[in-house]
Short mmCIF file of C-alpha atoms in Angstrom, two decimals:
data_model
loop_
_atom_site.label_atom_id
_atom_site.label_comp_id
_atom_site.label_asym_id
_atom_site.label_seq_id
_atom_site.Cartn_x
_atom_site.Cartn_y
_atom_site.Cartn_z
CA UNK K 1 0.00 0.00 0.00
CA UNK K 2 2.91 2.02 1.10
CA UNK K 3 3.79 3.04 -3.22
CA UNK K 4 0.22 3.55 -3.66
CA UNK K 5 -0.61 6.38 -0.61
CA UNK K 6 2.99 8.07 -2.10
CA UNK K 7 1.89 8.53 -5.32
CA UNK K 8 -2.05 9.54 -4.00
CA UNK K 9 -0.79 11.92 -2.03
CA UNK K 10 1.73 13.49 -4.70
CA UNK K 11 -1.07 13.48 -6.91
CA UNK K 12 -3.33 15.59 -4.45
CA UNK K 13 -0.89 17.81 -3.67
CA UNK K 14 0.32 18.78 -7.87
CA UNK K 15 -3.65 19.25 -8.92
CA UNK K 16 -4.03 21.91 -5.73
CA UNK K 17 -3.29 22.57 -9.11
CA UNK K 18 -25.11 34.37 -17.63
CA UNK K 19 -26.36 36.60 -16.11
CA UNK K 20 -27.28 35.87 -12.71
CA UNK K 21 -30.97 35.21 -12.35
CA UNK K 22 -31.04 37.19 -8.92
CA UNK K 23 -28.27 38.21 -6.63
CA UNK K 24 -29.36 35.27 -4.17
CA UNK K 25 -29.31 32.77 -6.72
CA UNK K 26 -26.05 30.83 -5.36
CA UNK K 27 -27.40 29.94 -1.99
CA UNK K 28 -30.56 28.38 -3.39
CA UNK K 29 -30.52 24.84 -3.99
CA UNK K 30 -27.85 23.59 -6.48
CA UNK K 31 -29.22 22.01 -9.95
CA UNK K 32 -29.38 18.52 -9.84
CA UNK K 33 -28.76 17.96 -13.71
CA UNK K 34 -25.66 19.68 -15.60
CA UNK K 35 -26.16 23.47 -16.01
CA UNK K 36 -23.85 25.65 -18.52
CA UNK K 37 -21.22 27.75 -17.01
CA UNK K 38 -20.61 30.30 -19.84
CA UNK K 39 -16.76 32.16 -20.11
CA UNK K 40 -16.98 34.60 -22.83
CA UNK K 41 -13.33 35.52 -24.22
CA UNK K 42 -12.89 39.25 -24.95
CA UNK K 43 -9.13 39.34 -25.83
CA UNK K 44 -8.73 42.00 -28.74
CA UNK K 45 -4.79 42.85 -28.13
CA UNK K 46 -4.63 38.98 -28.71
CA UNK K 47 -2.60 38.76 -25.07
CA UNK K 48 -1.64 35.42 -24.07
CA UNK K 49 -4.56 34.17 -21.49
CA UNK K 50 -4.14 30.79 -19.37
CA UNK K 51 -6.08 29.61 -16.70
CA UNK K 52 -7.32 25.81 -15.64
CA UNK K 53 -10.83 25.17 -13.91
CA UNK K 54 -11.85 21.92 -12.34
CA UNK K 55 -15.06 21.02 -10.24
CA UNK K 56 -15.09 21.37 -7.16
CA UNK K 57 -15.38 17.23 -7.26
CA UNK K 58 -12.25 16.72 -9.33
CA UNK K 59 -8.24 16.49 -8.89
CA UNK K 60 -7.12 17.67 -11.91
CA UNK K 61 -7.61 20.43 -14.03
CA UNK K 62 -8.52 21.22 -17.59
CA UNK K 63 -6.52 23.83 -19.36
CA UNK K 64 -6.98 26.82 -21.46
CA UNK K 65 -4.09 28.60 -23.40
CA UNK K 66 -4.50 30.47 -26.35
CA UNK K 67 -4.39 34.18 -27.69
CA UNK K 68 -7.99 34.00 -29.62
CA UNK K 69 -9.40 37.57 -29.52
CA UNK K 70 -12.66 36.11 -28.89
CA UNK K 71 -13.79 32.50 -27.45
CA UNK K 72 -16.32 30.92 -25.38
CA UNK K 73 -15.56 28.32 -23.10
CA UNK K 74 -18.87 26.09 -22.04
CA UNK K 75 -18.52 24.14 -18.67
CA UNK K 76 -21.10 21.98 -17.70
CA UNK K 77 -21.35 21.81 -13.70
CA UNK K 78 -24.37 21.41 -11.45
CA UNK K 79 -21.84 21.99 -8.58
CA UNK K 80 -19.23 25.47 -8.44
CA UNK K 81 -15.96 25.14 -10.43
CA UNK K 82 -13.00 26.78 -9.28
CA UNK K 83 -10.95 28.57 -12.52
CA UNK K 84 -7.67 29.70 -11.69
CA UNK K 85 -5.85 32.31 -14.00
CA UNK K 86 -2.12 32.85 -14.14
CA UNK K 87 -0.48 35.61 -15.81
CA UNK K 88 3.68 36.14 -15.96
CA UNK K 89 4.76 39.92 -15.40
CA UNK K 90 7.45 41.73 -16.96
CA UNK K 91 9.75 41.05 -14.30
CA UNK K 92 9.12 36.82 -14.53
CA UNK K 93 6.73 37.17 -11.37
CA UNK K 94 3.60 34.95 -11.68
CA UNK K 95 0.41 36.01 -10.79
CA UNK K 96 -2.39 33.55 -10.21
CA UNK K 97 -6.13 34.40 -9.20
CA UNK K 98 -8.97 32.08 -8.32
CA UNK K 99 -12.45 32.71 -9.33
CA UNK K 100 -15.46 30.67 -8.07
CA UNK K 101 -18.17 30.19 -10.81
CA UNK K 102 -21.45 28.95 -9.85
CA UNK K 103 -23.99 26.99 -12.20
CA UNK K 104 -25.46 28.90 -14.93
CA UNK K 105 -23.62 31.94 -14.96
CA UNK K 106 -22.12 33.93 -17.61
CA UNK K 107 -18.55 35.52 -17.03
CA UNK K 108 -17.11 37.90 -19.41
CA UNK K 109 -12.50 37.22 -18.96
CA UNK K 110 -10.56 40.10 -20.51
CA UNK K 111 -7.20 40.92 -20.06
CA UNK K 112 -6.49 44.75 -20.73
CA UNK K 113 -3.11 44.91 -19.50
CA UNK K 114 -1.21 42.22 -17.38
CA UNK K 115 -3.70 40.67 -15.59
CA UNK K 116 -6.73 38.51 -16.81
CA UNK K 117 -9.81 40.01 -15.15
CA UNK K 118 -13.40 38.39 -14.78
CA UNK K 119 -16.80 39.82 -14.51
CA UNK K 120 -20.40 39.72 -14.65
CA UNK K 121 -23.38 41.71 -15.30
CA UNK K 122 -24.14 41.35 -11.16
CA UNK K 123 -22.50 43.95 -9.24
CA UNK K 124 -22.89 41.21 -5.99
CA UNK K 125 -21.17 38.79 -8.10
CA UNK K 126 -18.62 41.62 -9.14
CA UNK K 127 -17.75 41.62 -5.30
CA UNK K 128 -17.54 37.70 -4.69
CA UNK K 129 -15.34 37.26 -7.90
CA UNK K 130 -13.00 40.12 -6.55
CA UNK K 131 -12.15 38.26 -3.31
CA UNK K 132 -9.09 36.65 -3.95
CA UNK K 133 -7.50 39.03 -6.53
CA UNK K 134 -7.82 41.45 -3.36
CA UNK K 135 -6.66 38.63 -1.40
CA UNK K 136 -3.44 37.86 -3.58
CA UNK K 137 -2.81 41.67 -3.44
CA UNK K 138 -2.37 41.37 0.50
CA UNK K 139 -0.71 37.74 0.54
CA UNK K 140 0.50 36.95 -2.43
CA UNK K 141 -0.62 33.54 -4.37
CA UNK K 142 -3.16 31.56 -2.72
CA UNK K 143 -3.18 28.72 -4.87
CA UNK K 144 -1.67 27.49 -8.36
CA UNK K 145 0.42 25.17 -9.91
CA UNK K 146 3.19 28.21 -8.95
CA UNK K 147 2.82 28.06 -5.07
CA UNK K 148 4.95 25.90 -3.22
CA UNK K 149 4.01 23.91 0.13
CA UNK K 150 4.59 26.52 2.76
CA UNK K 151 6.65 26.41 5.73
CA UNK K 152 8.41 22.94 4.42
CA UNK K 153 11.76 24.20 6.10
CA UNK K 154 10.94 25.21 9.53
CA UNK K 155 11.01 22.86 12.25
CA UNK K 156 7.74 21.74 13.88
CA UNK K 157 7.17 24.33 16.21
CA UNK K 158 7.56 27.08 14.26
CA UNK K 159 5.80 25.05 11.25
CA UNK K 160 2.61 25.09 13.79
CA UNK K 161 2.76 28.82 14.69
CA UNK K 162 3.16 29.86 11.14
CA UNK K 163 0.33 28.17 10.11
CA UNK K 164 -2.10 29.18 13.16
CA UNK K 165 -1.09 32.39 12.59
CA UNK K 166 -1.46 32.37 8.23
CA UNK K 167 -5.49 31.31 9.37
CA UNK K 168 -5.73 33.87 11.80
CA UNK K 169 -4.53 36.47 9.00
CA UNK K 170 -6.72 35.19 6.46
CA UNK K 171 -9.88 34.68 8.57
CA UNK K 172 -9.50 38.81 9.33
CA UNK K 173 -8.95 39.72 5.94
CA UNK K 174 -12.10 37.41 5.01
CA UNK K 175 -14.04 38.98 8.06
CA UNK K 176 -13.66 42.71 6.74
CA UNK K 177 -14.42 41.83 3.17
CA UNK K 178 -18.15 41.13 4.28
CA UNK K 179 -18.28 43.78 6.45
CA UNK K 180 -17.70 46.53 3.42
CA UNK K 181 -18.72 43.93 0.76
CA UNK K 182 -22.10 42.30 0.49
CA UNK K 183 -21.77 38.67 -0.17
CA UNK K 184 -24.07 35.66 -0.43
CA UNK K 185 -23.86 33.30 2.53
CA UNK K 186 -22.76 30.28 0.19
CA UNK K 187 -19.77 32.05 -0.64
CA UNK K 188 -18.91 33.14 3.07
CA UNK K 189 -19.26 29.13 4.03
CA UNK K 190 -16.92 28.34 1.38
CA UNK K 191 -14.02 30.93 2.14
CA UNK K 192 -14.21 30.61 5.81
CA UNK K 193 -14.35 26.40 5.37
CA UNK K 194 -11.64 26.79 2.67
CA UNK K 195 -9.17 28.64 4.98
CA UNK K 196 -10.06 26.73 7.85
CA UNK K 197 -8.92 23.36 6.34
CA UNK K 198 -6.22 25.19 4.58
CA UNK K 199 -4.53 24.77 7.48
CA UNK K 200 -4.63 21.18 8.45
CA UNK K 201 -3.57 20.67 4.35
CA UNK K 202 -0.79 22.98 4.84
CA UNK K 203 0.94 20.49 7.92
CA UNK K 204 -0.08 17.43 6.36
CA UNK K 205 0.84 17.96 3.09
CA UNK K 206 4.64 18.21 4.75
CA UNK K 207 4.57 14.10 5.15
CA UNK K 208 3.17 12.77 2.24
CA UNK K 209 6.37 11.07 1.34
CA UNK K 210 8.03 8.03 3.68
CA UNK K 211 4.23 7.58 5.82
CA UNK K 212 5.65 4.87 7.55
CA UNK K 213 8.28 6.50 9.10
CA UNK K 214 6.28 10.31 9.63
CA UNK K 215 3.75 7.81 10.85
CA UNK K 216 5.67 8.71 14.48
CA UNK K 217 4.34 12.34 14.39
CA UNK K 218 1.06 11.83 15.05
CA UNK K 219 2.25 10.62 18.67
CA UNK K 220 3.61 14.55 19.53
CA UNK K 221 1.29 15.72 21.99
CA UNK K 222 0.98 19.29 20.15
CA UNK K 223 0.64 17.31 16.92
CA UNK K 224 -2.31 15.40 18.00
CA UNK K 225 -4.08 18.25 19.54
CA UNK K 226 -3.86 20.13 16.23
CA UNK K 227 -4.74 17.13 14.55
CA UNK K 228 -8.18 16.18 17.31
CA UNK K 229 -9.38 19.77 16.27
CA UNK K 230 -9.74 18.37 13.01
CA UNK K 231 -13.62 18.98 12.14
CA UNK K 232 -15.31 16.69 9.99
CA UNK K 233 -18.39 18.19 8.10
CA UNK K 234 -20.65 17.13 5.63
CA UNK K 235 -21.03 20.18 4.51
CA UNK K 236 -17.74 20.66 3.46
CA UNK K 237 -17.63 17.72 1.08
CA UNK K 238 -17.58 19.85 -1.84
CA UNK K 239 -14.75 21.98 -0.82
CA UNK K 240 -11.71 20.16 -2.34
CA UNK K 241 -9.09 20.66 0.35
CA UNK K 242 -11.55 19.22 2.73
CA UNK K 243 -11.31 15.91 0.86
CA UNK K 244 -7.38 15.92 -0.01
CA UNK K 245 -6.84 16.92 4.18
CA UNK K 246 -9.33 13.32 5.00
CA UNK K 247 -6.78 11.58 2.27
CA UNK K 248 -3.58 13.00 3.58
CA UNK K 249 -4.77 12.67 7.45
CA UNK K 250 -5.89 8.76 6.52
CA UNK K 251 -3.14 8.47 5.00
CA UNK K 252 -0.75 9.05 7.60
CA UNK K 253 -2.78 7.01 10.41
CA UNK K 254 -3.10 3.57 8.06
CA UNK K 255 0.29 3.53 6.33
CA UNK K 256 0.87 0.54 5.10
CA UNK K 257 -2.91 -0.97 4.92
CA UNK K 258 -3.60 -2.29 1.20
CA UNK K 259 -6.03 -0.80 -0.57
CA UNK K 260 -8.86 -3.24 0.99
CA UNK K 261 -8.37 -2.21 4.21
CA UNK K 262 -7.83 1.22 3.42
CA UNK K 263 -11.31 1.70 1.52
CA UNK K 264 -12.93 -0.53 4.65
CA UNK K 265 -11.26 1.76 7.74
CA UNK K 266 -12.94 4.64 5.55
CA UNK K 267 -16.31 3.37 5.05
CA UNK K 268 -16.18 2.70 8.76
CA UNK K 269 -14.85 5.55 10.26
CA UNK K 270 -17.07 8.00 7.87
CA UNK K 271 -20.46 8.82 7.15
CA UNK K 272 -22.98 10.88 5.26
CA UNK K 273 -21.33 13.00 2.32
CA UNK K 274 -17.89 13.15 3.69
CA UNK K 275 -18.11 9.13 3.71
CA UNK K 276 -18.67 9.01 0.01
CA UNK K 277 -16.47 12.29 -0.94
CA UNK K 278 -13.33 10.43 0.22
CA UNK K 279 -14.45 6.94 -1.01
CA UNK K 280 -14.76 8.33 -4.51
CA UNK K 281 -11.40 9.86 -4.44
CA UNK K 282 -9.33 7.20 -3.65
CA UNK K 283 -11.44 4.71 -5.89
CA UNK K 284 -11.09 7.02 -8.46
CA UNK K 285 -7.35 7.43 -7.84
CA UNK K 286 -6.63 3.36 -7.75
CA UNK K 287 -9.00 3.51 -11.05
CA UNK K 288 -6.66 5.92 -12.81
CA UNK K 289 -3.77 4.41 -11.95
CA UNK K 290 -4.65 0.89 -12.79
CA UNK K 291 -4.55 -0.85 -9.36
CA UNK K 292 -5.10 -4.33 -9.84
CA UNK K 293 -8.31 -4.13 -7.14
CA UNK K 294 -9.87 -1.93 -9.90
CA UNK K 295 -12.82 -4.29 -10.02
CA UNK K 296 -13.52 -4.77 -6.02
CA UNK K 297 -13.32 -1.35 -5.17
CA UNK K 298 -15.57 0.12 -7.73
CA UNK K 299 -18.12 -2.95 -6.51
CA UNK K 300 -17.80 -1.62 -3.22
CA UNK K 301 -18.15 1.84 -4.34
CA UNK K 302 -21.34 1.31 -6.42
CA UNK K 303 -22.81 -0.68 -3.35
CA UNK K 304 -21.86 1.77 -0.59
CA UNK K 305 -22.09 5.41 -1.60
CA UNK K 306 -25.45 7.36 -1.63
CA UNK K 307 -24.74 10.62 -4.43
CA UNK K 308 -25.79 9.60 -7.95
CA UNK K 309 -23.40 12.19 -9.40
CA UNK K 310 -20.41 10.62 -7.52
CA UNK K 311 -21.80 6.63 -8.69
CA UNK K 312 -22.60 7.98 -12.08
CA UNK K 313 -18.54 9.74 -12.93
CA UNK K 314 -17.01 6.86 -11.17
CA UNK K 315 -19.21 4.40 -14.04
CA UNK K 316 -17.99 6.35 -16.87
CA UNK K 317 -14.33 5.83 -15.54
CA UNK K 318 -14.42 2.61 -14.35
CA UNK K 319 -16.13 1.65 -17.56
CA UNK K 320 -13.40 3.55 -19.71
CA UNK K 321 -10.70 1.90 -17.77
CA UNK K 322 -12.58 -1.60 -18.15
CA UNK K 323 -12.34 -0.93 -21.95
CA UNK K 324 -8.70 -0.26 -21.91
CA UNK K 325 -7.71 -2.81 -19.69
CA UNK K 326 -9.23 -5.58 -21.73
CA UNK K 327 -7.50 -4.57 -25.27
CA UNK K 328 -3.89 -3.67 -22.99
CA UNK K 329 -2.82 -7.77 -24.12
CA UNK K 330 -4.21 -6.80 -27.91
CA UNK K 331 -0.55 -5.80 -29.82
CA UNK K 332 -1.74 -6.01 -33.35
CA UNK K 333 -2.93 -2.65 -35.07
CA UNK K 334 -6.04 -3.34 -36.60
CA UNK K 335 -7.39 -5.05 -33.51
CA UNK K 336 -6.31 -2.26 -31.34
CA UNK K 337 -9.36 -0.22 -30.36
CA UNK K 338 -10.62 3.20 -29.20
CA UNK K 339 -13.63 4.71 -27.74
CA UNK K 340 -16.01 6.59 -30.03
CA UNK K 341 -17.63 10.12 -28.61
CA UNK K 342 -20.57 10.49 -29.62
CA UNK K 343 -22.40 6.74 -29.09
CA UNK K 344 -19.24 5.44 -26.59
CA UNK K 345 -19.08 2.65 -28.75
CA UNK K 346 -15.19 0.95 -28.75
CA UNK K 347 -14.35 0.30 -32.88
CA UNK K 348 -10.90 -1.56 -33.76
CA UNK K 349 -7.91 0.84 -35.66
CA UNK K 350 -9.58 -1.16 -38.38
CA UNK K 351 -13.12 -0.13 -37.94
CA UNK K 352 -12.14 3.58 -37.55
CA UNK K 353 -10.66 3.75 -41.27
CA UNK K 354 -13.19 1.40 -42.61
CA UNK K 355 -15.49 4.36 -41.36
CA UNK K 356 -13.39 7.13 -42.42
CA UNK K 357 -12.82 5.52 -45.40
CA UNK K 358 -13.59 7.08 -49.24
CA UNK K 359 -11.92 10.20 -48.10
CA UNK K 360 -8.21 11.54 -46.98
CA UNK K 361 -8.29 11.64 -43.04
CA UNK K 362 -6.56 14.07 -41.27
CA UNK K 363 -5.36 12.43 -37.53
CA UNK K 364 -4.82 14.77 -34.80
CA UNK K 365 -3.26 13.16 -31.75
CA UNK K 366 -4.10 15.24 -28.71
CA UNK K 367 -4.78 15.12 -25.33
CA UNK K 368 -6.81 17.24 -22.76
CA UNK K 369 -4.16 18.44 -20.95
CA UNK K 370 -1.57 19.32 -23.70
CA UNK K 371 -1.62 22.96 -24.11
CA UNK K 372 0.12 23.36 -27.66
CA UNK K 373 -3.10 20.85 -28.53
CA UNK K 374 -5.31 23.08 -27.19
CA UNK K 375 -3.92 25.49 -28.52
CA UNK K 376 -3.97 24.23 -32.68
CA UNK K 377 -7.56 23.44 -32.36
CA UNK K 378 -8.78 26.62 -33.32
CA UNK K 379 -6.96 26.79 -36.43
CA UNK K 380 -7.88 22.79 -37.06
CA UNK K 381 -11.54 24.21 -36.74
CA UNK K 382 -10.57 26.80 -39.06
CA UNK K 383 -9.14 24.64 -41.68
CA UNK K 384 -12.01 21.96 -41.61
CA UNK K 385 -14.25 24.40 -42.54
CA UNK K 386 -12.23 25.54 -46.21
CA UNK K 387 -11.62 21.49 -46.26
CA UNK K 388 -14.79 19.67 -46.17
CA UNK K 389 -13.16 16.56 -48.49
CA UNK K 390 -10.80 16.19 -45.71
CA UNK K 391 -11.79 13.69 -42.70
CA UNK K 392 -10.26 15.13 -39.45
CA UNK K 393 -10.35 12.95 -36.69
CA UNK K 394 -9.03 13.15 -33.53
CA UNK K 395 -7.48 10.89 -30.89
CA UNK K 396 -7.06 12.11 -27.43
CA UNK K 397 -4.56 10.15 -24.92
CA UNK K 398 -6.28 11.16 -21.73
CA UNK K 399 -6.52 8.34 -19.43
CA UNK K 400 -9.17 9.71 -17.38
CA UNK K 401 -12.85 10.00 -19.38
CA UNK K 402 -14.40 12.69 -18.11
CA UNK K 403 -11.26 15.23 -18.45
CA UNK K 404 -11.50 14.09 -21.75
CA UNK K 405 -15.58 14.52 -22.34
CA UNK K 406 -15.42 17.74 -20.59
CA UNK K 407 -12.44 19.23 -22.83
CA UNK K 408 -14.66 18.85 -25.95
CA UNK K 409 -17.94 19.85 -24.40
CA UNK K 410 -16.41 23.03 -23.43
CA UNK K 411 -14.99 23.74 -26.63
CA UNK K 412 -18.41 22.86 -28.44
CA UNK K 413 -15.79 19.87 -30.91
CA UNK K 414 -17.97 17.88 -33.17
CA UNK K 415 -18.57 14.99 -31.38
CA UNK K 416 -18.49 12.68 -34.23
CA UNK K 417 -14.48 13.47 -35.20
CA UNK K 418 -13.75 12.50 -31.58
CA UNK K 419 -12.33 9.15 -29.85
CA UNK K 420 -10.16 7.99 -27.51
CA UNK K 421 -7.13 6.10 -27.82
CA UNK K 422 -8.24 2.54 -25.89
CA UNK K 423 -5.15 2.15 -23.73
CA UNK K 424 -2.47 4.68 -24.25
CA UNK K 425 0.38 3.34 -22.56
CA UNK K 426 0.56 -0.19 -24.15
CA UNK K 427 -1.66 1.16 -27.31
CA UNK K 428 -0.54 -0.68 -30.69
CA UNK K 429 -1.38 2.56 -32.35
CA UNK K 430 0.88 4.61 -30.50
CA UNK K 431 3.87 2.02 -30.74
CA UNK K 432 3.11 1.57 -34.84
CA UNK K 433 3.48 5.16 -35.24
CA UNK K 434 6.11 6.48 -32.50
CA UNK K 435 3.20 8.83 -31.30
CA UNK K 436 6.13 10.09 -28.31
CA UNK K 437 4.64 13.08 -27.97
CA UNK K 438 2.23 15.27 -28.69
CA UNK K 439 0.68 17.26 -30.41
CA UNK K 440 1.51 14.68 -33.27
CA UNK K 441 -0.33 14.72 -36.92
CA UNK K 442 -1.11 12.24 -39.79
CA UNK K 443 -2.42 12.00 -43.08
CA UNK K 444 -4.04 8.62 -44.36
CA UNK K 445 -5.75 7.88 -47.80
CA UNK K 446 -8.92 6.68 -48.84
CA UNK K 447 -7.26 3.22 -48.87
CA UNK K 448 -6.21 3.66 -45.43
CA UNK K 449 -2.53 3.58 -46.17
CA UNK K 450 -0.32 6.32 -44.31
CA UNK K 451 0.67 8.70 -46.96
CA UNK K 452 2.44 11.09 -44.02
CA UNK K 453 3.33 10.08 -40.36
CA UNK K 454 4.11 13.46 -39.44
CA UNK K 455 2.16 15.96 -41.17
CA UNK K 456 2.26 19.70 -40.61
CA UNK K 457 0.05 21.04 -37.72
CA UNK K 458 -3.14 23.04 -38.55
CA UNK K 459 -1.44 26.84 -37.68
CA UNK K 460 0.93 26.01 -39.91
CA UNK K 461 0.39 27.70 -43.71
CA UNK K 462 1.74 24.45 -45.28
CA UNK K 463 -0.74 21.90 -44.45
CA UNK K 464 -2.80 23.94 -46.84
CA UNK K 465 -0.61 23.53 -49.61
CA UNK K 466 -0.67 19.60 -48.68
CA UNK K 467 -4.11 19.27 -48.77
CA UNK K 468 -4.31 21.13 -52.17
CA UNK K 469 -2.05 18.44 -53.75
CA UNK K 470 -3.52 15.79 -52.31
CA UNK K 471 -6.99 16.78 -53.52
CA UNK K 472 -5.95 17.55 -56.98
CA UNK K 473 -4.29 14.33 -57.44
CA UNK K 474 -7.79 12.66 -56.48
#
């Protein structure tokens, strides 16, 4: 169990990485089905803009980076996503801002100068949206793939005092926000939650590697009182750092359990939302990375939690990983499969050009996470459109389904062009064509016979020129 809990923990740690209808709309009941979260790109000095967003649900982060001078991004949540913006200043100094966007809400991002801004048409929502830019102005970075774990080099009793006093100084700066600015009670629970388990992330983020020997801190008097007034809350469940400080806490007190026992302590010792919040991350972490109890925890899961959302994304991944499990053995190309978009249907390497056959096809290798990717698709949208003899078809490498579904959602892809690559890491179709990185491009003829293994990428003025000679030789 011991690897396992390492690489959990590292993984926590490296992803910490409309118009309103009515100002009181965010404390009302959340939506139980999907509802559009609408960022509308206003970018006419074509700046470079990057910022990730995840729900509040998920890990990991999906990515934007581009310099369009107008997009809109489309994220469906019935839950608040967190988007995080980073901008680098003149003198190499990164700034990074969080914004909390609730369900159906329309945000308008611009960046006029240095700094990407966001905005809405609700002056309440104006305020909420402004906390932590005001709050990185006063502290610096609260969060972001650019802040470090604090405190790692002092010793323990200075490590506790720091952090004490780092929730003290954030709790006052919270405190005299609301007194001058007029926020929703939602949002207060969620900043004053957020900071308070801030701090109990902070400490045990500090042992996530060698458990079994930081295992011995827990016995230090002032440690365990720290750790006692540890509050556990159900209605925290949807605040991430709530989950990752169960994880890192668990993870500490039952190094070296297996998985089994792990998920069992858990179900035992928890109840209610929390109970299933931290069951679905670590199922969904032994999912991803392929333990070999795939199968009995995701029974368990299925069996034991209560939320429908959570039992519903855990399906789609357990399903996805099911799928690329069973073709991992299958070396030969045509037999080697990948997952269609729109009907979720898995077709063999052979299948796919059987289906694009008749016509060139144009393969775009890509994955959710790959910013250059991310970045071409615009101009691959572009150049479909002048090319509609051209088949372009993509295959994404994410190995985690709904990072992948919700990339092309938000980007509004045809979901007919899209599949995914059945297993990635032992895929025959990766191996056949030395796909070692990506983005990667291909052209293959009507025949299905490669006619270029590494064609040029959509922003690039040539692949026009190819296409034209291909099409006039037809």
């Amino acid at each position: 169990m011991k690897p396992v809990i390492i690489a959990l923990l590292c993984i926590i740690f490296h992803s910490c990485k409309s118009d309103r209808q009515g100002d009181n709309q965010s404390s009302k009941e959340l939506p139980t089905t999907p509802q559009n979260i609408t960022i509308i790109i206003n970018n006419p000095l074509k700046k470079q803009i990057f910022f990730d967003w995840s729900s509040l649900l998920d890990a990991a982060t999906q990515p934007y980076d581009a310099t369009a001078a107008h997009d809109t991004i489309l994220i469906k949540s019935n839950i608040p996503v967190r988007l995080i913006s980073s901008d680098m200043m003149g003198n190499s100094k990164i700034v990074q801002n969080t914004f909390l966007l609730y369900p159906n809400d329309t945000v308008f991002l611009e960046k006029p100068q240095s700094i990407t801004n966001i905005s809405t048409k609700s002056d309440q929502r104006n305020k909420e949206l402004s906390f932590f830019p005001l709050f990185r102005e006063q502290f610096g970075n609260y969060e972001g793939w650019s802040v470090p774990i604090p405190f790692r080099d002092d010793k323990p009793e200075k490590r506790f005092q720091k952090i004490k006093d780092t929730y003290q100084n954030h709790i006052a700066f919270a405190n005299q926000f609301f007194q001058v600015n007029h926020s929703n009670s939602a949002f207060k629970n969620f900043i004053r939650k957020e900071f308070y388990y801030k701090q109990y992330y902070d400490f045990l983020a500090l042992y996530q590697e060698n458990l079994l020997k930081n295992k011995a801190i827990i016995q230090d008097a002032q440690v365990a009182r720290f750790l006692a007034d540890f509050k556990i809350d159900d209605s925290a469940s949807e605040i991430p750092i709530y989950g990752y400080s169960v994880l890192l806490l668990e993870s500490l007190l039952q190094a070296g359990k297996s998985e089994i026992d792990f998920y069992q302590n858990l179900k035992t010792k928890y109840s209610g939302k929390t109970r299933d919040i931290v069951l679905y991350r670590f199922v969904d972490f032994c999912i991803i990375n392929s333990s070999k109890n795939i199968s009995t925890l995701y029974t368990y899961f299925q069996k034991d939690a209560e939320n429908i959302m959570l039992k519903n994304n855990l399906k789609e991944q357990y399903q996805f990983m099911a799928n690329t499990l069973n073709s991992s053995g299958n070396k030969s190309l045509d037999s080697s499969t990948v997952i269609h978009f729109s009907d979720k249907k898995t077709l063999t390497w052979k299948q796919l050009l059987e289906k694009n056959a008749e016509k060139i096809t144009y393969l775009d290798f890509w994955a959710s996470w790959c910013k250059p990717c991310i970045e071409e698709m615009k101009y691959s949208h572009e150049v479909q459109k002048k090319y509609p003899n051209i088949n372009f078809v993509y295959l994404s490498q994410d190995e985690n389904y709904k990072h992948w579904e919700n990339s092309i959602l938000a980007r509004n892809m045809s979901k007919e062009s899209h599949y995914l690559i059945g297993t990635s890491k032992n895929s025959a179709i990766l191996s056949q064509f030395n796909i070692t990185s990506i983005p990667r491009y291909m052209l293959i003829d009507q025949y299905g016979k490669v006619i270029n293994a590494d064609a040029p990428r959509p922003s690039d003025a040539k692949l026009k020129t190819v296409f034209d000679e291909l099409l006039k030789e037809k």
